[in-house]
């Protein structure tokens, strides 16, 4: 458990920034200050200001709520829907399994970003369509993992016994499937969380994400792109924010996976 | 044989499903689809009669299933229909933009392979050393960089600061370098990790000591046993990389202002040209399903054990 300690600190830090970011921000993220537009880092604007003179640090901190918060929401929706589908496939018998797996194949056939861009583009911008766009393909990964492990469990003695004893399907799922599934699903969840952060910023950058003036990291990069010649620093910060978050989350996932693998080997 | 039939049946069901999903999304798009087409084709002062005419012409008047049949019928015989904005056939235009994206995707894949194969072999042969750890760190970094940001950084360094390469547009081979590099580095990041673990797993396979004791030579072991074993995860990844290349093409083409399938899709969405959007989405999904079908079949050729259990 000792190797999990730094990870724990990072997770607390990320959650802390998401929740308390707005309180740490030195300025109003939407306050326009045209005379000081595109300024270099200063005491008032620690990371400089953007094309409308808005404080970049404040926008980054407020933006965490969108970039990280939304990613958290989306990957958790995927986790719930996907693991339920996977469980149903694993426990429901061959026919249900076949049908559910074909449905996941169908949704897997659409590349995440293409599906997301089309959904937001067609249904219109807005948080609801953004959430739908990002979770419509992601649940399939959880479903596959849950089903794969679940099928293995279905032939185990204690599961068969539980069924013969007459335990309800819900109890079997809760007490015989979930404990084994949880650890693998959490590892998938960290990976999907990282992908969701990348997806949200990509959508923002393409102009299909969170709508301005709401600060979001991808949208900030879209704004910064035009000023790449005059103030290249402006496009460094949001990119760094995305990179650091995704990197730490991915490393967290790797460490968790290794820790769980070790635990499984040990009796 | 029965297994192959099952694979084809699955692919057929999935293809039908992707068509249905594609159509459903655009069918339930907010607003009257006939009015959308009319406004796109004429202007917002279009009369109700013309809207009704378009509704009948596009088969939108009889409800979901007739409209779906009206849409899918021509597609099944190879006609992707006409743009709802310009009225011109979609396929010729799409063919030209696909031809523009192809070199980009191929260059990206090539750069990805050229970087990842040596890196993965180096890492796997030196497992646990600083070379291995360095390769993993590079791959993790590459997987965490947003593609469009990497593109902006490359533009900043090679086009703005050093002015070695053009930042935008198309035309010469020099225009292809930065977009190709952006895609290629992304491909390399994911391939390195997967190749490395595939090689490690194949090298540590439990049957190898048995072969060594039975006196099977080094070359035969490498060619006949390790390679096919490592090929399976690699094949899976090729299928996944395809999706990555398509997504990457959308990003890269937008950042570098290159015409291609990605920009074609974005422009079609912005113009609310639904037949075009449907064509791109459906083609993407079909490509993905077909490639994975081929991969599925080749699994059976490489490894007869695949498919003996229900997969």
XYZ file of C-alpha atoms in Angstrom, chain B residues 127-238:
112
model
C 13.678 -5.146 -19.492
C 13.921 -3.294 -16.192
C 16.956 -1.180 -17.156
C 16.994 2.583 -17.657
C 16.511 2.039 -21.426
C 13.257 0.222 -20.728
C 12.117 2.815 -18.224
C 13.042 5.643 -20.598
C 11.045 4.080 -23.425
C 8.015 3.647 -21.170
C 8.324 7.228 -19.933
C 8.480 8.541 -23.505
C 5.465 6.460 -24.484
C 3.490 7.644 -21.430
C 4.330 11.248 -22.241
C 3.291 10.743 -25.856
C -0.001 9.195 -24.815
C -0.799 12.125 -22.523
C -0.091 14.991 -24.931
C -3.236 16.281 -26.611
C -2.636 15.812 -30.356
C -3.685 19.317 -31.308
C -1.399 20.827 -28.683
C 1.543 18.802 -29.963
C 0.692 20.158 -33.423
C 0.717 23.718 -32.064
C 4.063 23.118 -30.352
C 5.566 21.708 -33.554
C 4.280 24.748 -35.461
C 5.743 27.011 -32.799
C 9.183 25.403 -32.962
C 9.631 24.408 -36.607
C 7.501 26.991 -38.393
C 7.555 30.077 -36.158
C 10.923 29.971 -34.358
C 13.091 28.093 -36.851
C 10.963 28.741 -39.985
C 12.141 25.461 -41.489
C 8.737 24.165 -42.484
C 5.418 25.684 -43.538
C 2.794 25.793 -40.774
C -0.309 25.483 -42.898
C -1.779 24.485 -46.207
C -0.951 21.749 -48.672
C 0.886 21.336 -51.931
C 4.454 20.217 -51.434
C 5.888 17.296 -49.497
C 7.230 19.843 -47.006
C 3.653 20.646 -46.023
C 3.161 17.028 -45.048
C 6.052 16.784 -42.579
C 4.605 18.509 -39.503
C 1.106 16.966 -39.791
C 2.651 13.557 -40.416
C 4.959 13.957 -37.445
C 2.034 14.932 -35.177
C 0.103 11.823 -36.163
C 3.181 9.597 -36.142
C 4.257 10.549 -32.621
C 0.765 9.735 -31.364
C 0.806 6.361 -33.102
C 4.317 5.651 -31.806
C 3.281 6.347 -28.207
C 0.557 3.720 -28.123
C 2.343 1.192 -30.346
C 5.540 1.214 -28.270
C 3.763 0.181 -25.089
C 1.732 -2.543 -26.721
C 4.590 -3.923 -28.824
C 6.824 -4.005 -25.780
C 4.414 -5.980 -23.651
C 3.563 -8.260 -26.587
C 7.245 -9.058 -27.079
C 7.802 -9.604 -23.366
C 4.827 -11.883 -23.097
C 5.833 -13.889 -26.154
C 9.398 -14.229 -24.872
C 8.238 -15.389 -21.465
C 5.674 -17.806 -22.848
C 5.627 -21.046 -20.849
C 6.069 -23.278 -23.896
C 9.486 -21.859 -24.802
C 11.562 -23.678 -22.143
C 9.964 -26.887 -23.340
C 11.037 -26.165 -26.901
C 14.552 -25.316 -25.784
C 14.877 -28.646 -23.959
C 13.493 -30.487 -26.940
C 16.321 -28.936 -28.962
C 14.324 -26.564 -31.167
C 16.800 -24.065 -32.654
C 16.913 -20.337 -31.967
C 15.693 -19.366 -35.432
C 12.832 -21.782 -35.474
C 11.782 -20.647 -32.008
C 11.863 -16.999 -33.063
C 10.108 -17.454 -36.394
C 7.664 -20.243 -35.758
C 6.726 -19.620 -32.137
C 7.570 -16.172 -30.763
C 6.539 -14.143 -33.813
C 3.024 -15.552 -34.248
C 2.514 -15.270 -30.517
C 3.485 -11.597 -30.537
C 1.532 -10.947 -33.738
C -1.894 -11.333 -32.153
C -1.868 -8.306 -29.860
C -0.153 -6.309 -32.607
C -2.938 -7.160 -35.050
C -5.526 -6.029 -32.522
C -3.706 -2.745 -32.203
C -3.637 -2.202 -35.952
